[in-house]
Short mmCIF file of C-alpha atoms and ligand atoms in Angstrom, two decimals:
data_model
loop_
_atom_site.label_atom_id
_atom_site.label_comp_id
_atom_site.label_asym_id
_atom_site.label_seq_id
_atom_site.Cartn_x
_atom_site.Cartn_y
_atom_site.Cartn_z
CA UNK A 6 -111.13 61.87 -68.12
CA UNK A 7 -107.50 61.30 -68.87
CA UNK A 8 -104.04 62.30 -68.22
CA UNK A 9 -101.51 64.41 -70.28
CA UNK A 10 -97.89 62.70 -68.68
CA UNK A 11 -95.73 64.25 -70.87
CA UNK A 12 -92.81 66.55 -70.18
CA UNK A 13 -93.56 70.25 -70.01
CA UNK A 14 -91.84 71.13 -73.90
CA UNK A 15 -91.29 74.94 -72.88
CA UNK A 16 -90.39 74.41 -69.38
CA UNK A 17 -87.88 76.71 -69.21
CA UNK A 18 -89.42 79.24 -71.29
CA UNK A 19 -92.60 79.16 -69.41
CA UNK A 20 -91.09 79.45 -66.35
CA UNK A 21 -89.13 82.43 -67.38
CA UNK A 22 -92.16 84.34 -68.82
CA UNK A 23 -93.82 83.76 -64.97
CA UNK A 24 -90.59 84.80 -63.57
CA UNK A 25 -90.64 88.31 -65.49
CA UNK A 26 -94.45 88.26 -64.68
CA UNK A 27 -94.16 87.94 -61.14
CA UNK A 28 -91.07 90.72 -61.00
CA UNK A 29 -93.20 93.29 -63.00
CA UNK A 30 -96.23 92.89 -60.84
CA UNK A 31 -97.64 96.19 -58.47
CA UNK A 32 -100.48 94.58 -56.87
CA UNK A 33 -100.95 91.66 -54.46
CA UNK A 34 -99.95 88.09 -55.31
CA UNK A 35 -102.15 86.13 -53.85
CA UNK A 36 -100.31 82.25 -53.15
CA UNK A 37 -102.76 78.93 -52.53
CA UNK A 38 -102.37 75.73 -53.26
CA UNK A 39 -105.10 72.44 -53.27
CA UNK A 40 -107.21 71.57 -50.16
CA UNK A 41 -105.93 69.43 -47.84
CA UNK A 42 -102.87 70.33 -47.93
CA UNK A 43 -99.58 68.12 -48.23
CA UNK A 44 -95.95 68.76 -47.92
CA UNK A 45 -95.97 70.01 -51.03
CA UNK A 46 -98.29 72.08 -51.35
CA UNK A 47 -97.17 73.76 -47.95
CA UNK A 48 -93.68 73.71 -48.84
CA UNK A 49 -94.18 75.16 -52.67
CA UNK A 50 -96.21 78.06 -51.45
CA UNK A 51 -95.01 79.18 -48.47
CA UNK A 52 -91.35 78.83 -49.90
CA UNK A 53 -92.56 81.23 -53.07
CA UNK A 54 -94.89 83.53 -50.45
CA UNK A 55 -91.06 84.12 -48.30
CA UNK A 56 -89.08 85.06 -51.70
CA UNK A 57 -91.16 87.45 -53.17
CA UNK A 58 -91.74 89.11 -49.45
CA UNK A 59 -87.99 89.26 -50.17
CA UNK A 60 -87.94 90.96 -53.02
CA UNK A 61 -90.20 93.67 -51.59
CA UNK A 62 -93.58 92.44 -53.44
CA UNK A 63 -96.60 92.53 -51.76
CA UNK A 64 -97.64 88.72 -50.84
CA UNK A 65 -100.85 86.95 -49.20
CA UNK A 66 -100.40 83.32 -48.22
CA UNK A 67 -103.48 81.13 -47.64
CA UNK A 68 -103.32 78.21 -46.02
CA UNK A 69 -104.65 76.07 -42.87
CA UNK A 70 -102.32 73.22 -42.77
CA UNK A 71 -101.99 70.19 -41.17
CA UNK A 72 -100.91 69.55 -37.71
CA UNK A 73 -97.53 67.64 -38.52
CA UNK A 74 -96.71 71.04 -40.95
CA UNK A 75 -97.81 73.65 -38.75
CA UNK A 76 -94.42 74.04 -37.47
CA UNK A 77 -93.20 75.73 -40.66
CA UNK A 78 -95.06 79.02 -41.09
CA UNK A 79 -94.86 81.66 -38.24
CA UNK A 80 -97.77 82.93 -36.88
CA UNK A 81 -98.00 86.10 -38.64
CA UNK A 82 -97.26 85.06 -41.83
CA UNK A 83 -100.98 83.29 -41.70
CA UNK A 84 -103.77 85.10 -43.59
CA UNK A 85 -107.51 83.98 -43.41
CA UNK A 86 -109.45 82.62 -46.46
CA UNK A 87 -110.81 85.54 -49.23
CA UNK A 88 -113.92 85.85 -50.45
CA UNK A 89 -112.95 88.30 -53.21
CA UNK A 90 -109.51 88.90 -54.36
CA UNK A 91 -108.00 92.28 -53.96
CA UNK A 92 -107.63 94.82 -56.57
CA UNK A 93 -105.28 94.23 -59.10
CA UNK A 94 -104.15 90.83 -57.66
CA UNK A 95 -102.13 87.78 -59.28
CA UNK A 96 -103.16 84.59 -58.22
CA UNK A 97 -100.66 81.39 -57.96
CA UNK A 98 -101.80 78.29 -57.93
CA UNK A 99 -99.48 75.54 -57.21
CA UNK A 100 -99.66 71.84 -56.78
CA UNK A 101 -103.35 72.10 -57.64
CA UNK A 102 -104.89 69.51 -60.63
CA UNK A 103 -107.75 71.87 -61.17
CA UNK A 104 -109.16 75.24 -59.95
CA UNK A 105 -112.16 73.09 -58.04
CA UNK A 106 -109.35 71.68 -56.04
CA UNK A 107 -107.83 74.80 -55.22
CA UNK A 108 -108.97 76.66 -51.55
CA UNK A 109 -108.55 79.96 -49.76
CA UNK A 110 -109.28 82.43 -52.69
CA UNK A 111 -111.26 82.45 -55.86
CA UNK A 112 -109.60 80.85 -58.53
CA UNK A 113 -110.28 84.64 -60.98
CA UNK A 114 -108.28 87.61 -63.11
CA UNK A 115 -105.07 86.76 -63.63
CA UNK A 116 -104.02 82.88 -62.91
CA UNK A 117 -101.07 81.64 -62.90
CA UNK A 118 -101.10 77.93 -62.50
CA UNK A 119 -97.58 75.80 -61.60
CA UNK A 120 -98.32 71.84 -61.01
CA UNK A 121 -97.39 68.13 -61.82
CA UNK A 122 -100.37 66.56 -61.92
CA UNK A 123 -100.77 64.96 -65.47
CA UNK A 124 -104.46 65.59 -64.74
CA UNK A 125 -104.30 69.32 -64.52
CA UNK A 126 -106.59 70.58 -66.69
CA UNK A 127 -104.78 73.96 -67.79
CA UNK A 128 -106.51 76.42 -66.21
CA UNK A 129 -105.05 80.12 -65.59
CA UNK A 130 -103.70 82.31 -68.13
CA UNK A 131 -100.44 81.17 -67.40
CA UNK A 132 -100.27 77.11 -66.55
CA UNK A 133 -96.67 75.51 -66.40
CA UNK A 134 -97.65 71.60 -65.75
CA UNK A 135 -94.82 69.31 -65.84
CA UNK A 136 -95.99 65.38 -64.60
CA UNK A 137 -91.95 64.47 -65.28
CA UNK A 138 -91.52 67.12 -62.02
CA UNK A 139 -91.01 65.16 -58.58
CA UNK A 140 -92.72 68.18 -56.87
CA UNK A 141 -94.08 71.73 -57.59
CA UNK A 142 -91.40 72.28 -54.55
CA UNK A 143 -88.52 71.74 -57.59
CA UNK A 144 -90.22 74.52 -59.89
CA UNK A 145 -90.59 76.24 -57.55
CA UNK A 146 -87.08 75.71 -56.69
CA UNK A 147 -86.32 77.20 -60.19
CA UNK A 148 -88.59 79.99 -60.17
CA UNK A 149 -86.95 81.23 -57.21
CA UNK A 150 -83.57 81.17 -58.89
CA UNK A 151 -85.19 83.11 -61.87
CA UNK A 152 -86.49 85.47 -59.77
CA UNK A 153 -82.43 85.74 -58.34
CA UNK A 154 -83.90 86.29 -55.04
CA UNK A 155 -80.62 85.53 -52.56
CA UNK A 156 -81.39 81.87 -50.84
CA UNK A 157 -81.81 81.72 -47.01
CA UNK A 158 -82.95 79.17 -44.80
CA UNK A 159 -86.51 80.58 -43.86
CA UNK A 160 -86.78 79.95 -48.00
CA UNK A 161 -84.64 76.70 -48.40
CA UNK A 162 -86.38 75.03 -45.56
CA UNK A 163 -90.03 74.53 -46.42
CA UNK A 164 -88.72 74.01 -50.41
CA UNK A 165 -87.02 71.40 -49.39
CA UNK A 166 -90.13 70.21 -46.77
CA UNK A 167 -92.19 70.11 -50.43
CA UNK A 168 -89.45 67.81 -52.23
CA UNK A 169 -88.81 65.79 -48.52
CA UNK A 170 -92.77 64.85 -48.74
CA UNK A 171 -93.67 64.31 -52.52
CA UNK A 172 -90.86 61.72 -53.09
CA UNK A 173 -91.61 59.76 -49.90
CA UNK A 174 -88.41 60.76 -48.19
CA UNK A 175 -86.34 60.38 -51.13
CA UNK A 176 -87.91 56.74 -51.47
CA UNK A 177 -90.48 56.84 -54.54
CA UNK A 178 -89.67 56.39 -58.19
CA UNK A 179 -89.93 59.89 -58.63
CA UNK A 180 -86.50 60.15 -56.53
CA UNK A 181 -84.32 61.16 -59.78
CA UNK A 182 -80.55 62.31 -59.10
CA UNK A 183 -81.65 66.13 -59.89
CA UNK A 184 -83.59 65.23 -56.49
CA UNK A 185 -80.85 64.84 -54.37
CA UNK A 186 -79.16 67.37 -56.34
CA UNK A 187 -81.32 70.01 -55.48
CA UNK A 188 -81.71 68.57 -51.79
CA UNK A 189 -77.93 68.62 -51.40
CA UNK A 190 -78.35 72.59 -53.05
CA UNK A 191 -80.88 73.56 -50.36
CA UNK A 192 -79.47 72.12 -47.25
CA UNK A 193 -76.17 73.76 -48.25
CA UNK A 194 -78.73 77.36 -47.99
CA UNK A 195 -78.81 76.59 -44.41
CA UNK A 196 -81.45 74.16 -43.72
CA UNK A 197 -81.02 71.89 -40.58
CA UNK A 198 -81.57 68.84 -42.60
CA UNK A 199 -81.84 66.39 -39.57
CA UNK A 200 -83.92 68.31 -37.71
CA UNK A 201 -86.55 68.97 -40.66
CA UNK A 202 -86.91 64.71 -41.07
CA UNK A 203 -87.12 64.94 -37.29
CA UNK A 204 -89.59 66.98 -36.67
CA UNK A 205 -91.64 65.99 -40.06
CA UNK A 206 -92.19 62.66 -38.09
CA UNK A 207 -93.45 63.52 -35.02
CA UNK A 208 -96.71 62.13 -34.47
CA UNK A 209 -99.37 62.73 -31.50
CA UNK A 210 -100.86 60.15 -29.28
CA UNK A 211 -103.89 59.75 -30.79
CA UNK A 212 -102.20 58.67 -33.95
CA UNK A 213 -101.04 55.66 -31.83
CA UNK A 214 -104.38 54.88 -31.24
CA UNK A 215 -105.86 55.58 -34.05
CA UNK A 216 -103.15 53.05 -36.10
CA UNK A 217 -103.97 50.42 -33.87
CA UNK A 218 -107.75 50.53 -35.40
CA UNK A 219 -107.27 51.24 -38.56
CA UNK A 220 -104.51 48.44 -39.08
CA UNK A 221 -107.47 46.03 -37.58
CA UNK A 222 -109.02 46.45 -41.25
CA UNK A 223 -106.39 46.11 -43.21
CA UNK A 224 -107.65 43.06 -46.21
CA UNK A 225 -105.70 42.06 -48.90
CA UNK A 226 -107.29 41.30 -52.55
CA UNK A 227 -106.32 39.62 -55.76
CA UNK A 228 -104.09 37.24 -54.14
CA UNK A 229 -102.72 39.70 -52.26
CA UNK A 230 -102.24 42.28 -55.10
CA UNK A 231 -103.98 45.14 -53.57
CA UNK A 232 -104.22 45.78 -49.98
CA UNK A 233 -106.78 48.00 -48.28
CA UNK A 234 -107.55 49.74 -44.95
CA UNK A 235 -110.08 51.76 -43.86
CA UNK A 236 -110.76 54.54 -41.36
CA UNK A 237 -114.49 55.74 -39.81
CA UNK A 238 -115.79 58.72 -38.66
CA UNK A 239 -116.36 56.95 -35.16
CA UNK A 240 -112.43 55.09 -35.14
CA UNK A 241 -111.61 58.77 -35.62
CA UNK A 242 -113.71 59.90 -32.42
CA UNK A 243 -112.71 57.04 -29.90
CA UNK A 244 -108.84 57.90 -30.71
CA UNK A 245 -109.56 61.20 -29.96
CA UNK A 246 -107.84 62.12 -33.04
CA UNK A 247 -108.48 64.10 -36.99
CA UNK A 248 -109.02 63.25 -39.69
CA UNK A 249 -105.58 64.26 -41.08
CA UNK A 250 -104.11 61.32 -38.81
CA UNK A 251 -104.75 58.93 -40.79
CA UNK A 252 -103.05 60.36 -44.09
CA UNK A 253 -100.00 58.29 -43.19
CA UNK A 254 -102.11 54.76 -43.26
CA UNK A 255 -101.67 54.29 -47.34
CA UNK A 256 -97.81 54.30 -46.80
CA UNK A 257 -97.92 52.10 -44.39
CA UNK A 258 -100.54 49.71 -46.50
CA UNK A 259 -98.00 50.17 -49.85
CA UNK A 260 -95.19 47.99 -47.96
CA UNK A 261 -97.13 45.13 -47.68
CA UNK A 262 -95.09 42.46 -49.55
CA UNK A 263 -96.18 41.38 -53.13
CA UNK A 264 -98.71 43.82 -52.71
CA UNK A 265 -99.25 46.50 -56.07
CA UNK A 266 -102.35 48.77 -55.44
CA UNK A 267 -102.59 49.86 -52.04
CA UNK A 268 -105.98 51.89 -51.17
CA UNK A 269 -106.38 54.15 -47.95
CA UNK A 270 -110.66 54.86 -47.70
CA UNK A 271 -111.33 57.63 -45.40
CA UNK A 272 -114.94 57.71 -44.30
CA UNK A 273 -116.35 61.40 -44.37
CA UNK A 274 -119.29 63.18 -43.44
CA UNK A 275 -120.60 63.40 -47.23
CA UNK A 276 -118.79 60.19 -48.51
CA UNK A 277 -115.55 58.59 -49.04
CA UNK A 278 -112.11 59.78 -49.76
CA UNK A 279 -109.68 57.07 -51.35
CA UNK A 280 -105.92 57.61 -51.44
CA UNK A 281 -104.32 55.34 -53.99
CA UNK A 282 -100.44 54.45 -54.69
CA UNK A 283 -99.37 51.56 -56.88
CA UNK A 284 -95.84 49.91 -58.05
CA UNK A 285 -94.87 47.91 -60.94
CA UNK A 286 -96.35 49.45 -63.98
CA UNK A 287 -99.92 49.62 -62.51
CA UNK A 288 -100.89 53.20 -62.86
CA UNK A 289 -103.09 54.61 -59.46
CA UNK A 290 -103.80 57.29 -62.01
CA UNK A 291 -105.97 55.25 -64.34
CA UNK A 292 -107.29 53.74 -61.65
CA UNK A 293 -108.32 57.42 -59.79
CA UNK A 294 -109.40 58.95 -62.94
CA UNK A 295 -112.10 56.15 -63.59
CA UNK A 296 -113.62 56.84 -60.23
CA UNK A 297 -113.47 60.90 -61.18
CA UNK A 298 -110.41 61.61 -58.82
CA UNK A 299 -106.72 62.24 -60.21
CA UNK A 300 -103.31 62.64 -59.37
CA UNK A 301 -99.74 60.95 -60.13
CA UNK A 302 -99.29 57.70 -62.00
CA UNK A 303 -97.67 56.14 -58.67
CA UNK A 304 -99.67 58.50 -56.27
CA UNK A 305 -103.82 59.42 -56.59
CA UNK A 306 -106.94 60.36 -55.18
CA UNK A 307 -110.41 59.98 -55.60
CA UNK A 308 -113.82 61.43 -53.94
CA UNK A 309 -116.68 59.30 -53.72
CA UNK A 310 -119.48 61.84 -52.84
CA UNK A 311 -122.63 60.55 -51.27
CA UNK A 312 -121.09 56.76 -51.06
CA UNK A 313 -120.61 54.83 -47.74
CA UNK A 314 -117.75 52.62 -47.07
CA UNK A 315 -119.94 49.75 -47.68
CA UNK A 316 -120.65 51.00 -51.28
CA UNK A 317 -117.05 52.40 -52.03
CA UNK A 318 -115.04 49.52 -51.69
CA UNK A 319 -116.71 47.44 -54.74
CA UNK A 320 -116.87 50.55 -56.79
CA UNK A 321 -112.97 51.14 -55.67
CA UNK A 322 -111.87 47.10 -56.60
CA UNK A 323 -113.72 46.92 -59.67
CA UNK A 324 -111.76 50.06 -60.95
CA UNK A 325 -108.36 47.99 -59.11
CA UNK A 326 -109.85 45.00 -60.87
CA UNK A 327 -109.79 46.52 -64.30
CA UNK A 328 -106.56 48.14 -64.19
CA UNK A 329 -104.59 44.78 -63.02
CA UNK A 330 -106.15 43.10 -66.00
CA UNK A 331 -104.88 46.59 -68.45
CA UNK A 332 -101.36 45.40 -67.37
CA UNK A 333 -101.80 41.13 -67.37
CA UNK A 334 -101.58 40.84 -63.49
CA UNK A 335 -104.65 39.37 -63.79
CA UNK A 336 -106.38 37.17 -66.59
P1 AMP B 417 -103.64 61.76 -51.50
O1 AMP B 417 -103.88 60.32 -51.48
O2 AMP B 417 -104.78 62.59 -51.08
O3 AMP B 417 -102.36 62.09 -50.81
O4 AMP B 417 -103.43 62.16 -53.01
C1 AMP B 417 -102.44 61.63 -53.82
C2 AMP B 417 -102.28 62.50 -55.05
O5 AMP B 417 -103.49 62.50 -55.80
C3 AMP B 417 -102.00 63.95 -54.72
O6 AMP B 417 -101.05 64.42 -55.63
C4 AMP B 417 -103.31 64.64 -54.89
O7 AMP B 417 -103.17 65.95 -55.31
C5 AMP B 417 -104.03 63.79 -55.93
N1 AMP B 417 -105.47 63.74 -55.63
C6 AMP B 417 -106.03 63.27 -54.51
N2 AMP B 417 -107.39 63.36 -54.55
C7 AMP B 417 -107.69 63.91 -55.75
C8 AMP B 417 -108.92 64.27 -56.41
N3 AMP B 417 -110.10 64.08 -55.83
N4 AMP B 417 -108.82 64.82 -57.63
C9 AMP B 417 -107.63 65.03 -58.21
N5 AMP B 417 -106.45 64.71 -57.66
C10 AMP B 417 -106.45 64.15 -56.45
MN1 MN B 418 -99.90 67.82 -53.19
MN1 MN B 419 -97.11 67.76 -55.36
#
């Protein structure tokens, strides 16, 4: 597997061709993004879902987010999983690397496929993929100005939750001027900027507990070149808390000093999830697409089906291993 990193050529273009797509439409559009939902992927579709309900179109949102986002969609915008799409549906797909990652509809008839994973594999009969694109949140940001739907804040708000989340609170590398740019653009729309990063943070008690196991595993590698933590199924149950409480740890992990690689294993029922983010030139891309995952050159994930912790982490540091040496960090 590999990557494609290079700037969308027909951004613009593209964009406008699903812009006059989306307009023309008379059926359903049916909005999803990829499972387990981030930030992004909240932010990008529910953001879309509220414009076109705006300009009169008929729009299904599918999502089950989690906990820390479920303050963004009201409770009747929900609608449950589909097991067949409607008649005469459009399906967007945003933030998703590939329809197998995508959940809450079949991925069929007419796709339409927005992303910035360099790993998207261009599915749908319309794909725009731009890796140069902080978040699908800022194209989606554009398509919503094609579309000249008038900006509120029940539109600006989670659009600016999906650009908030996917550049680490304006902290990654990814944080280009256009960033705050279009930050600056949407909080002028009426967000209540401090309140958003307020609330974005809150955290229950279990988290609490569950941080205080999971940093009891944190090992460093390499001379302290990649750091790792770990969470089980059973640190999971004695905090009381979900899974989804631990997606935080590999942020935490990537500030160790001198540190590179930092990996975040997640123990699951049918094998191990890895989140990986790296600094410096070393690409968490490579190192996700040699253990079949994907993602962002700074920012990727893997599955490890049918693996246990004890048989993920070599498997994880050889890949780490390899990809130091592809850059000279190590001999
Ligand atoms: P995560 O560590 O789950 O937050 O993922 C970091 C980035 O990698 C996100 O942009 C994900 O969409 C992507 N990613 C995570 N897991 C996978 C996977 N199994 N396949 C493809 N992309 C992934
Ligand atoms: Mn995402
Ligand atoms: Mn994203």
């Amino acid at each position: 597997m590999s990557a494609n990193n290079a700037p969308e050529p027909r951004y613009w273009e593209k964009l406008r061709l699903i812009a006059a797509t989306l307009k023309a439409v008379e059926g359903p559009v049916v909005i999803i993004a990829h499972e387990d939902p981030d930030g992004d992927a909240l932010g990008s579709t529910l953001g879309l879902y509220r414009a076109l309900k705006k300009l009169g179109k008929e729009a299904i949102w599918i999502m089950d987010p989690p906990r820390f986002l479920r303050f963004l969609p009201k409770e009747e915008e929900y609608h449950p999983p589909l097991e067949r799409l409607p008649e005469n549906a459009t399906l967007v797909v945003l933030d998703a690397g590939d329809r197998d990652r995508a959940v809450g509809a079949p991925v069929e008839g007419f796709v339409i496929n927005i992303d910035h994973h360099g790993s998207n594999s261009r599915f749908g009969q319309l794909h725009l993929v731009d890796p140069t694109r902080p978040a699908v949140a800022m194209m989606v940001k554009d398509l919503i100005d094609l579309l000249e739907v008038p900006w509120d804040p029940e539109i600006a708000t989670p659009v600016l939750t999906g650009i908030m989340t996917d550049t680490g609170f304006f902290k990654n590398t990814n944080t280009t001027p256009e960033v705050f740019r279009v930050a600056a653009e949407l909080v002028e729309h009426g967000v209540a900027y401090a309140e958003l990063a307020d609330r974005l943070s809150w955290r229950p008690p279990e988290y609490f507990k569950l941080t205080s196991l999971v940093l009891g595993t944190v090992a460093f590698h390499f001379g302290g070149l990649l750091v790792t933590a770990h969470v089980t199924r059973s640190m999971v149950e004695e905090a009381g808390a979900a899974e989804e409480d631990s997606d935080d740890f590999v942020g935490l992990l990537k500030t160790a000093e001198g540190s590179v690689v930092a990996v975040f294993f997640k123990e699951r029922e049918d094998g191990v999830k890895v989140s990986i983010r790296s600094k410096n030139g070393v690409s968490a891309q490579r190192i996700a697409l040699a253990l079949g995952g994907g993602g962002h050159v700074p920012a990727a994930g893997a599955t490890l089906p049918g693996l246990d912790l004890e048989a993920a982490y070599p498997k994880v540091l050889a890949a780490v291993e390899a990809e130091l040496r592809r850059v000279g960090l190590l001999p």
